[in-house]
Short mmCIF file of C-alpha atoms in Angstrom, two decimals:
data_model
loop_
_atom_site.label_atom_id
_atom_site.label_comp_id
_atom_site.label_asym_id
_atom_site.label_seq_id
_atom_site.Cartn_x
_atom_site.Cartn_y
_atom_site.Cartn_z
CA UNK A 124 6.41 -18.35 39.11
CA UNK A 125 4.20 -15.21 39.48
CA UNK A 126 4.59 -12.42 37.59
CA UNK A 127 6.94 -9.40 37.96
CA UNK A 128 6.73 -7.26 35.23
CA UNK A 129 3.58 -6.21 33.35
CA UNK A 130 4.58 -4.40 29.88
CA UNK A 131 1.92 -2.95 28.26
CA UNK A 132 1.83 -2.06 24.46
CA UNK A 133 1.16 1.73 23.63
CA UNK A 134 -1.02 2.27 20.29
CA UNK A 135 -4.57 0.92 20.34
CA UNK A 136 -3.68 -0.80 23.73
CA UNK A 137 -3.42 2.62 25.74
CA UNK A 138 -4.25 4.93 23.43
CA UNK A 139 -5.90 5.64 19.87
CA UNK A 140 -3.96 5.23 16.77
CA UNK A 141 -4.68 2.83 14.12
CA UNK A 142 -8.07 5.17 13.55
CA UNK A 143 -6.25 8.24 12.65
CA UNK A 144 -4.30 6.69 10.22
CA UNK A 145 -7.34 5.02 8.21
CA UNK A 146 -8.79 9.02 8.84
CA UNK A 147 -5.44 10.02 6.88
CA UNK A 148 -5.39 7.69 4.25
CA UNK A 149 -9.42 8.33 3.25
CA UNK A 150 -7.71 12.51 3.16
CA UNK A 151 -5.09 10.64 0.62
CA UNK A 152 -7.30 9.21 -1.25
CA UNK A 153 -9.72 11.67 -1.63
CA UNK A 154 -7.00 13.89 -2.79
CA UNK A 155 -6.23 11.83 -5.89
CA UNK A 156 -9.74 10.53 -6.86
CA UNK A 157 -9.47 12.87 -10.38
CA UNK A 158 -6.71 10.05 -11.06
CA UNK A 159 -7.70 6.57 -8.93
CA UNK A 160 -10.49 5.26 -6.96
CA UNK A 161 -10.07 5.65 -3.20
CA UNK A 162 -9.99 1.65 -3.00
CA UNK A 163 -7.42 1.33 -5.37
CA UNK A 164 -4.82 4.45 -3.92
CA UNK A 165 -4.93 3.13 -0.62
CA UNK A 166 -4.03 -0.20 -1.74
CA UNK A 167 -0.84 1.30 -3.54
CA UNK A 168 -0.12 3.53 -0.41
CA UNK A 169 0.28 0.40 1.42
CA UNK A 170 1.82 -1.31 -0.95
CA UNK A 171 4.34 1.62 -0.89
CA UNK A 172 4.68 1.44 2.71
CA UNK A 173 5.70 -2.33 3.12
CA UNK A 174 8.17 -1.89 0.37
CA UNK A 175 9.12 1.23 2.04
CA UNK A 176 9.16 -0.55 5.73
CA UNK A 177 13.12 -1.96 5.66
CA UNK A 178 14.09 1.95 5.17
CA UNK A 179 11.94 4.06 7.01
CA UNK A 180 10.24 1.84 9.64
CA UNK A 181 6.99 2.38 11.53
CA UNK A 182 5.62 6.03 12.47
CA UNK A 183 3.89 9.37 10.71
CA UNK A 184 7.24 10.59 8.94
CA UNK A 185 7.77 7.69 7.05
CA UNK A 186 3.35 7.33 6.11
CA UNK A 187 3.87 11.25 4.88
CA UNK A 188 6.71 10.00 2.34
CA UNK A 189 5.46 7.21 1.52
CA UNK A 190 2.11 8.83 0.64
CA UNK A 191 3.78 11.20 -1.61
CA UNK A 192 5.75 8.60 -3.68
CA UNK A 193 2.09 6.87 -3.86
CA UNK A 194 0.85 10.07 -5.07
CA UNK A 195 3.41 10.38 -7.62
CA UNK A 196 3.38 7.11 -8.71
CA UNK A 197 -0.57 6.72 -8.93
CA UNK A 198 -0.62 9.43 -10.93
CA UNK A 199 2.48 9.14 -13.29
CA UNK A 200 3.69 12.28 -11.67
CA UNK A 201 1.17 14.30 -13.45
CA UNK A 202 -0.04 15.44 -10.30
CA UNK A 203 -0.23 19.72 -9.00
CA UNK A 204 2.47 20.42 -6.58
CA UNK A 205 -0.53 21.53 -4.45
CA UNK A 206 -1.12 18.19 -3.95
CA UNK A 207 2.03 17.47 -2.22
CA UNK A 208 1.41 20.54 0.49
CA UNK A 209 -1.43 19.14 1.11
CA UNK A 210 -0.02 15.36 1.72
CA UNK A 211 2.12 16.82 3.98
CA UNK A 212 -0.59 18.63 6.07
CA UNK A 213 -1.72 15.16 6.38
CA UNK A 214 0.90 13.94 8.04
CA UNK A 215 1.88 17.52 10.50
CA UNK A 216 -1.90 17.40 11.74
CA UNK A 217 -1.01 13.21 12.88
CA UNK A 218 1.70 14.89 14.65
CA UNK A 219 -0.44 17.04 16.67
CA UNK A 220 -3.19 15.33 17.68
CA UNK A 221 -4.13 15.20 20.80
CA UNK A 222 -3.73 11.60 22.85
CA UNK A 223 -6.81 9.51 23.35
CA UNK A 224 -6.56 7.35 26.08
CA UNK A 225 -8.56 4.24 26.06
CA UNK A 226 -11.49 3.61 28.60
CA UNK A 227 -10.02 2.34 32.19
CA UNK A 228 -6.53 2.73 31.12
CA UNK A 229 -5.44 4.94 33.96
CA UNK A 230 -7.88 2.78 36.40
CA UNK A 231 -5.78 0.11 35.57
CA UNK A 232 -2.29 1.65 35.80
CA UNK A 233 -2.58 3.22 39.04
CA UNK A 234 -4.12 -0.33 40.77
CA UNK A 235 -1.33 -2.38 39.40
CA UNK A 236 1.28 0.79 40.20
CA UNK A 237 3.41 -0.76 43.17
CA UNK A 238 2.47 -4.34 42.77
CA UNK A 239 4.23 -5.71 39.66
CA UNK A 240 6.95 -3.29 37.50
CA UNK A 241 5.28 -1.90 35.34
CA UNK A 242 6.73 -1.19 31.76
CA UNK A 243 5.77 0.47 27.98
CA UNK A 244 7.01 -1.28 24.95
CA UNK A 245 6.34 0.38 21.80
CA UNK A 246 6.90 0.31 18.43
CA UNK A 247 7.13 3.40 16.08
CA UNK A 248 9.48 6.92 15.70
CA UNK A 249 11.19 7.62 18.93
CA UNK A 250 10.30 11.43 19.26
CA UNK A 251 6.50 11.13 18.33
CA UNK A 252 6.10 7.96 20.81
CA UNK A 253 7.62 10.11 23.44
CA UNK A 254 5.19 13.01 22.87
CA UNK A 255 2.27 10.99 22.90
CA UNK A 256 3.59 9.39 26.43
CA UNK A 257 3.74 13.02 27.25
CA UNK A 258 1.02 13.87 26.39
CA UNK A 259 -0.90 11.16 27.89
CA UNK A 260 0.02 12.12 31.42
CA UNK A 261 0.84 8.45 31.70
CA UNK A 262 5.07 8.49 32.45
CA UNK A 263 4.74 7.88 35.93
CA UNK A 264 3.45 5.03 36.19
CA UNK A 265 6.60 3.44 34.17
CA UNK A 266 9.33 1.95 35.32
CA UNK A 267 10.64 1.64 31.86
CA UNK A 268 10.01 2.83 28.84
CA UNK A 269 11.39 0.75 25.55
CA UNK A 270 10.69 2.08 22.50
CA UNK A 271 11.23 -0.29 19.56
CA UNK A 272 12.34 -0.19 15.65
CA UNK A 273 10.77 -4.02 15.47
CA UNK A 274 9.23 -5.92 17.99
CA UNK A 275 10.57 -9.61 17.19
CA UNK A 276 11.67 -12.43 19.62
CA UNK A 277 15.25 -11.67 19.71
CA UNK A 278 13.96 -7.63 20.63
CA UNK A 279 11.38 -9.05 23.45
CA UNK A 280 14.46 -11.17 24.84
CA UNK A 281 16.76 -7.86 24.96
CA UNK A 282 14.11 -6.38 26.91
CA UNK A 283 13.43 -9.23 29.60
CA UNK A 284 16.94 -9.96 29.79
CA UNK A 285 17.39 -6.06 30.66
CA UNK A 286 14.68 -5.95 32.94
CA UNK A 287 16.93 -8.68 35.00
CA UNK A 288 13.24 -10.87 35.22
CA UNK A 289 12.55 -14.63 33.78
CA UNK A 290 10.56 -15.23 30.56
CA UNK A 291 7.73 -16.77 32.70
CA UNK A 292 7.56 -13.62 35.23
CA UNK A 293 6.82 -11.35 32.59
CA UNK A 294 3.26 -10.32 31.27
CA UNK A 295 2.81 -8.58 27.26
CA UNK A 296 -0.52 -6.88 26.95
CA UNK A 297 -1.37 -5.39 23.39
CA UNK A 298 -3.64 -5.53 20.51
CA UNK A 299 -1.29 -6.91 17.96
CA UNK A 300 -0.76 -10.95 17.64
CA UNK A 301 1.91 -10.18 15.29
CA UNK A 302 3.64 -7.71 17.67
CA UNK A 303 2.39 -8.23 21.07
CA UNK A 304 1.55 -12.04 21.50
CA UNK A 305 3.33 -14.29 18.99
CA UNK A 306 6.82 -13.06 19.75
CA UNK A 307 6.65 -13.07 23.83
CA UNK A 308 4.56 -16.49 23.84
CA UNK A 309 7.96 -17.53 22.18
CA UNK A 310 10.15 -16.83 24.28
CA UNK A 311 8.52 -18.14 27.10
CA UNK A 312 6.17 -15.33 28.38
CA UNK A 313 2.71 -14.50 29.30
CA UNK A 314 0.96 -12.42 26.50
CA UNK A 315 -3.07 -10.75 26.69
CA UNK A 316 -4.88 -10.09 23.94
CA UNK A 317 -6.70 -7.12 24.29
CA UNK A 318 -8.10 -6.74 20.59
CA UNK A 319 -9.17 -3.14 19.41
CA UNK A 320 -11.57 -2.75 16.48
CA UNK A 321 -9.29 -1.43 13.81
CA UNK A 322 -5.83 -3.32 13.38
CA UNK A 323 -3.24 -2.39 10.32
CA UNK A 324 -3.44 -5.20 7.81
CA UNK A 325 0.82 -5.62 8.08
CA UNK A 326 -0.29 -6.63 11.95
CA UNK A 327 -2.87 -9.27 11.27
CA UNK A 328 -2.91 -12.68 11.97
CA UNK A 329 -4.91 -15.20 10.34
CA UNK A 330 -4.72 -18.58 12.60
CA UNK A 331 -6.03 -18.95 15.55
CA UNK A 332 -3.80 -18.92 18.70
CA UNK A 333 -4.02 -21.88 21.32
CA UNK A 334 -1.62 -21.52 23.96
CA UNK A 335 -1.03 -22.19 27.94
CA UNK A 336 0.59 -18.79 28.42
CA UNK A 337 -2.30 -16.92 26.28
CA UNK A 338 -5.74 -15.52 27.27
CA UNK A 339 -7.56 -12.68 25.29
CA UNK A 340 -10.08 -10.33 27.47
CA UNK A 341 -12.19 -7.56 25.63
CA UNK A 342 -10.39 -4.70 27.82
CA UNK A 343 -7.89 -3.76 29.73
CA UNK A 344 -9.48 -3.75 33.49
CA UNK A 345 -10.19 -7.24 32.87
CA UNK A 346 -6.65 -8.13 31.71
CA UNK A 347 -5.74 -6.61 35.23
CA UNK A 348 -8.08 -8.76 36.94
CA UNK A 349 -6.56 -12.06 35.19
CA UNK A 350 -3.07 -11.01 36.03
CA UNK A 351 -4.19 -10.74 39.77
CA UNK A 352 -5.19 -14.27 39.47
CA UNK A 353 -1.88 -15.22 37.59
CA UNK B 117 36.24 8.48 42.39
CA UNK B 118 37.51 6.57 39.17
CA UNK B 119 35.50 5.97 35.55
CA UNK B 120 33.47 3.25 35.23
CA UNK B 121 31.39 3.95 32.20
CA UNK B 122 32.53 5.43 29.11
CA UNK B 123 29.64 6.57 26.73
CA UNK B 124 30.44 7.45 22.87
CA UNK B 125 28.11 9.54 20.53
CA UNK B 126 28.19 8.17 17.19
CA UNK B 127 27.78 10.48 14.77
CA UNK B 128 30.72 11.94 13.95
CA UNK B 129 32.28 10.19 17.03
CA UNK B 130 32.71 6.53 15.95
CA UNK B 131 31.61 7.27 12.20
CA UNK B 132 31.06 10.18 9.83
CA UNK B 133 27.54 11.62 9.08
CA UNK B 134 27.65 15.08 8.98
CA UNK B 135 29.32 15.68 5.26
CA UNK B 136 26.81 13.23 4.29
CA UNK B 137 24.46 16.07 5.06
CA UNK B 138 26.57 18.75 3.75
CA UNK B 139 26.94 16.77 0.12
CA UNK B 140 22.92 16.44 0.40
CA UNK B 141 22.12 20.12 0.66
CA UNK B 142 24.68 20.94 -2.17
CA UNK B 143 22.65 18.62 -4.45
CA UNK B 144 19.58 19.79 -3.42
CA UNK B 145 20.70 23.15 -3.71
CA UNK B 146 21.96 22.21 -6.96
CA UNK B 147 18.29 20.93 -8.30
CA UNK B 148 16.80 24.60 -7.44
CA UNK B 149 19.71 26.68 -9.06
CA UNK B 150 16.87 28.08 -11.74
CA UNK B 151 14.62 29.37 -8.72
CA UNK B 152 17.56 30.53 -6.35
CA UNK B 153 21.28 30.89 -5.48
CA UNK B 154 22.61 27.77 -3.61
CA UNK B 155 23.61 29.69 -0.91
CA UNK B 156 19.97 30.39 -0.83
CA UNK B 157 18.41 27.74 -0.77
CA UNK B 158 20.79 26.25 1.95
CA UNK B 159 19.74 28.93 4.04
CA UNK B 160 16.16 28.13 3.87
CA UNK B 161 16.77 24.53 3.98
CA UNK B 162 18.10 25.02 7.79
CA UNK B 163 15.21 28.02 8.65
CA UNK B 164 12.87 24.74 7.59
CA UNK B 165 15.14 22.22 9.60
CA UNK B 166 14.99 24.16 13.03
CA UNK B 167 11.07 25.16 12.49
CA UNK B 168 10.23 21.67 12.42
CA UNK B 169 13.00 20.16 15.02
CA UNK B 170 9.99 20.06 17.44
CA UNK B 171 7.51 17.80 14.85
CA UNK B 172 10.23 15.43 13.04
CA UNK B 173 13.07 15.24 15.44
CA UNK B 174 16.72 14.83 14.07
CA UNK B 175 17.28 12.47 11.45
CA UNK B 176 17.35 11.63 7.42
CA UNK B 177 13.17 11.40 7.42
CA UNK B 178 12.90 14.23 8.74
CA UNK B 179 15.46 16.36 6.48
CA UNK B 180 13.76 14.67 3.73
CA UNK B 181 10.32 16.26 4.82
CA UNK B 182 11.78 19.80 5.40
CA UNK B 183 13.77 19.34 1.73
CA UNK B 184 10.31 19.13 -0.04
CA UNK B 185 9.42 21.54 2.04
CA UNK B 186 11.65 24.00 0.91
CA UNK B 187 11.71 23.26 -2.08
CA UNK B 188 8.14 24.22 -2.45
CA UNK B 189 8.37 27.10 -0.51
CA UNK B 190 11.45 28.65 -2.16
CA UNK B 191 9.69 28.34 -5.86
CA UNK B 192 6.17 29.17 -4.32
CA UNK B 193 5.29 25.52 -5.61
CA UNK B 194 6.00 26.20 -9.90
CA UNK B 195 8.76 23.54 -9.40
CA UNK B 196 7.96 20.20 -11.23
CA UNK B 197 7.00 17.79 -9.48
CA UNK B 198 9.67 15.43 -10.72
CA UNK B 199 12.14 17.67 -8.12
CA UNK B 200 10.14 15.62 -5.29
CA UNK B 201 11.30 12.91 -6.15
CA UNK B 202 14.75 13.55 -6.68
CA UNK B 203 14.79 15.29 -3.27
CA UNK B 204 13.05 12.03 -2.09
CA UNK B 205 16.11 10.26 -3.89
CA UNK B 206 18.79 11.96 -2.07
CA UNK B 207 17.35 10.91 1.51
CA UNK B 208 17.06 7.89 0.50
CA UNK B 209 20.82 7.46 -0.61
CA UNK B 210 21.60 8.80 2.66
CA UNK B 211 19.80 6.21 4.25
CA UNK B 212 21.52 3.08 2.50
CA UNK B 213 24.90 4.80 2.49
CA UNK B 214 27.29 2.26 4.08
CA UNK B 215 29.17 3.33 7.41
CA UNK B 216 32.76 4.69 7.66
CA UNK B 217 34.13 4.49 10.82
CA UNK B 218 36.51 7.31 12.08
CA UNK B 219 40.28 6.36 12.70
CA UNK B 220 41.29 4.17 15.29
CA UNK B 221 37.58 3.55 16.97
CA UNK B 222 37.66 -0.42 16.41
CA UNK B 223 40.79 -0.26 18.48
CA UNK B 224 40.07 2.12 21.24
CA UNK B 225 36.86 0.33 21.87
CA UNK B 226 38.78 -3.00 21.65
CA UNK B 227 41.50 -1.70 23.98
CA UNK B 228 38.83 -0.57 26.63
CA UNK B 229 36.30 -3.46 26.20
CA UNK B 230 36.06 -5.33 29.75
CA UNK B 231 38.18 -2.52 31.85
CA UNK B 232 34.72 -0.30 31.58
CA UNK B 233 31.53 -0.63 30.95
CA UNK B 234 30.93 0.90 26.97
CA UNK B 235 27.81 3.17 26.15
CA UNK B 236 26.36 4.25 23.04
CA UNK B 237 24.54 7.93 23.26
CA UNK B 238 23.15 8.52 20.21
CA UNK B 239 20.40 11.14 18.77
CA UNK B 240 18.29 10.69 15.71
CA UNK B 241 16.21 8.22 14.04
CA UNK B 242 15.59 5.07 15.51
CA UNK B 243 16.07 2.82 13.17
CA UNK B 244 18.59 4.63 11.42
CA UNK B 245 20.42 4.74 14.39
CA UNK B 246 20.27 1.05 14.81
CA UNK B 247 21.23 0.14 10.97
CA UNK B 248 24.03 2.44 11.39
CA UNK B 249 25.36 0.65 14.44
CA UNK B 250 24.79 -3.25 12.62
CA UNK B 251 26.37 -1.61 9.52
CA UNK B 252 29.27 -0.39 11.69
CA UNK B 253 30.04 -4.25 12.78
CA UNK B 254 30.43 -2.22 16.60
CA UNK B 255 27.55 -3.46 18.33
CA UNK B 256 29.38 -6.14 20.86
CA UNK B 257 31.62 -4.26 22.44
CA UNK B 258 28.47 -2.17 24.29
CA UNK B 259 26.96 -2.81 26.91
CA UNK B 260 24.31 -0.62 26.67
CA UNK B 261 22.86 1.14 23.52
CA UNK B 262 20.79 4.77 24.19
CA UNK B 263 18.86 6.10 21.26
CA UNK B 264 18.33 9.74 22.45
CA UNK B 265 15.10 11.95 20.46
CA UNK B 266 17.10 14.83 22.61
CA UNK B 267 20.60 15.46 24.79
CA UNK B 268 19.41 17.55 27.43
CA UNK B 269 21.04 17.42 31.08
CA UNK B 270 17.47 15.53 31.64
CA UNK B 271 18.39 12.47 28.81
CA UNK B 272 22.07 12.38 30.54
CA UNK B 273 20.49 12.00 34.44
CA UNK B 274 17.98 9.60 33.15
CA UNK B 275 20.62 7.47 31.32
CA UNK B 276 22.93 8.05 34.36
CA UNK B 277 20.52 6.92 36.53
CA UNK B 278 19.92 3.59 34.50
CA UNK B 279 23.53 2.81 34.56
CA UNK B 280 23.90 3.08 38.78
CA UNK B 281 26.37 4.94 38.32
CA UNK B 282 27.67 8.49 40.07
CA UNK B 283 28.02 11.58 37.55
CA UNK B 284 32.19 11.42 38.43
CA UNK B 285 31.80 7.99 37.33
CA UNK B 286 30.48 8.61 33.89
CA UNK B 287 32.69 10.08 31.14
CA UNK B 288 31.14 11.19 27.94
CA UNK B 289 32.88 11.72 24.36
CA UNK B 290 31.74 13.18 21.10
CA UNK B 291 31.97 15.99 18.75
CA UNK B 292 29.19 18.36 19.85
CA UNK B 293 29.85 20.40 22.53
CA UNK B 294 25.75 21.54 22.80
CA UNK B 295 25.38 17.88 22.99
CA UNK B 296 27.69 15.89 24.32
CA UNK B 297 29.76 18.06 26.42
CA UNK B 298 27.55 20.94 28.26
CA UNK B 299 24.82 18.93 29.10
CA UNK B 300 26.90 15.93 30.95
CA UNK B 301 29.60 18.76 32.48
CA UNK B 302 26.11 20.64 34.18
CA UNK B 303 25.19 16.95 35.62
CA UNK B 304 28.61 16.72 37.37
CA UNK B 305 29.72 14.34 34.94
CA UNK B 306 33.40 13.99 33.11
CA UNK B 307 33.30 15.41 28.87
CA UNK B 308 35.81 14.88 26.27
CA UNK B 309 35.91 16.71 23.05
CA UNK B 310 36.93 15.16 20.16
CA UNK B 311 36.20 17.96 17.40
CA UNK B 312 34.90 16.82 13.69
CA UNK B 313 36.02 19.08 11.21
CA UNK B 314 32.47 19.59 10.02
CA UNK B 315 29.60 20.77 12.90
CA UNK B 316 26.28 21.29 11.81
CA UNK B 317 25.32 25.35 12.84
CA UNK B 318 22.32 23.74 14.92
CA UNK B 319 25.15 22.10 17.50
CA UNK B 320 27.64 24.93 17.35
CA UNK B 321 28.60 26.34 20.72
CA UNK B 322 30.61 29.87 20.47
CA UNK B 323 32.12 30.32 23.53
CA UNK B 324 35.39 28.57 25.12
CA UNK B 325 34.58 25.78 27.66
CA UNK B 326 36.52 25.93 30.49
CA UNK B 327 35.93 23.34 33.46
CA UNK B 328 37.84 21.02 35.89
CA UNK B 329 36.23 17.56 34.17
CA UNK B 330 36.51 19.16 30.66
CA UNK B 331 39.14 18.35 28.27
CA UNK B 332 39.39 18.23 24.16
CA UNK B 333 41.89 16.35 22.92
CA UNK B 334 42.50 15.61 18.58
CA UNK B 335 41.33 12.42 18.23
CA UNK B 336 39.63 9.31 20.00
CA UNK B 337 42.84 6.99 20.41
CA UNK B 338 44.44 9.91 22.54
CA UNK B 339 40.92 10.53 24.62
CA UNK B 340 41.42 6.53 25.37
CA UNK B 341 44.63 7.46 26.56
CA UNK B 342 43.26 9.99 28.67
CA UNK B 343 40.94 8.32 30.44
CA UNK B 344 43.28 5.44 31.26
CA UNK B 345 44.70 8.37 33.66
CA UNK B 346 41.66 9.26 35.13
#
């Protein structure tokens, strides 16, 4: 069956975003080494954040809180109130960055653009996802747009069952085997790997993945050029 | 032409939220009575809401960011710092607050289910939004679920446009006439009001709506009824 539908993955697949949040949490850290080594605060920050995860889910807002109960915790509350102003500065200047796209990703977008249906799935907060698609100058080339609380089997399944396409017509590219690959190979569907240099411990994966529906290419123009041949 | 979707809000529509927000401000109102009046600090509470709609979005994450906010700007940070994390408390009650549906929704949504197709139009936090709806034991009887970061006559045409559907087609109920109402009636769409008794000032509208597919009605069993005679 060829394929129908490519979905591509938004953070660290199109654009940057894993970097600025190791930028923010060296900021954190640095702002609480009178009370903690760096190592050792951004271990509890993400300690706070997984414990935090079921409540707030993925995306800046719930980092900035979770970096202030981190702050308060680490430091027995004994902290200035400074501090938390300047936590939260953390966070509003995440909000406003501008959008980095990665090399060749508009290249890529506008060859496929007519050929296959092309479609964003991303995990995170709804309005700062849509800003950074925005921003990107990237809408167009959509066809749909899902943005995602969790991206697990039964959500992938929702999504190709929507898109009114078979499992084995439809094409996941992203830099997360947790989020991107593992789920979608699952079901049934093609995934890429396109791994980017910095990936958010919560998203690693530690076996090896041998599959008929998987490949991994170092960027995204050659992902394009596989799915041609698919 | 006669209705063939019927999309709900859900806030206030299908379950209550807003005095969940009202009962937060009084307690954090109530945790800065030594710095300023309640009144006060409820005031500055919204000035911080509406200045950072445009970097948090609606929802409990990011009320919780513009509480601490306030808080630190209203006693020009010589709070303690244990206030944080009572403020942080509140949110998070809000967010684990079980969900208490509005009179008579499980059976108007029952009585409609497979005579039209059911929407869900919500704004807010993701995965709020989505815990709200499992919590609410609702989720079957849609067909599809929207999770809006805005309302605007743009949201409504995109979501129209998703359904294949015709504006006279579509009829729209909630409680906010910014929201719900205005926006769908300027699309050429059908609105019915179903007033709360609580309206957050952000969503207040203060003139009289008058308009041939426009029509408020007391509560949702009698808008069902309503619609039958469309």
């Amino acid at each position: 069956m060829a394929i129908k539908v490519i979905t591509f993955d938004a953070d660290d697949t199109l654009w940057v975003n894993e970097p600025f949040f190791r930028e923010a949490e060296e900021k954190f850290a640095s702002l609480l080494e009178d009370f903690l080594p760096a190592h050792q605060s951004i271990k509890e920050l993400y300690r706070t954040e997984i414990e935090n995860l079921h409540l707030y889910g993925y995306g800046i807002k719930g980092f900035m809180l979770s970096m202030i109960e981190t702050a308060m915790n680490v430091t027995d509350q004994k902290m200035p109130i400074s501090l938390v102003e300047k936590v939260i500065r953390i966070g509003r200047e995440m909000l406003e960055k501008p959008v980095e796209l990665l090399p060749g990703v508009e290249d890529v977008l506008k060859s496929l653009n007519g050929d296959y249906r092309i479609v964003l799935a991303t995990k995170g907060d709804l309005l700062d996802q849509e800003r950074k698609l925005k921003k990107s100058g990237l809408e167009d080339y959509f066809h749909h747009i899902e943005i995602m609380s969790e991206k697990r089997p039964s959500d992938y399944a929702k999504l190709i069952r929507h898109l009114d396409v078979e499992p084995e017509e439809f094409v996941m590219l992203g830099n997360s085997l947790k989020s991107d690959i593992l789920p979608v190979l699952e079901l049934g569907g093609h995934a890429i790997h396109i791994p980017f240099h910095i990936t958010w411990v919560h998203e690693q994966v530690d076996h090896v993945i041998e599959h008929e529906r998987f490949m991994e290419v170092e960027n995204i123009s050659l992902a394009a050029e596989l799915i041609r041949k698919m």
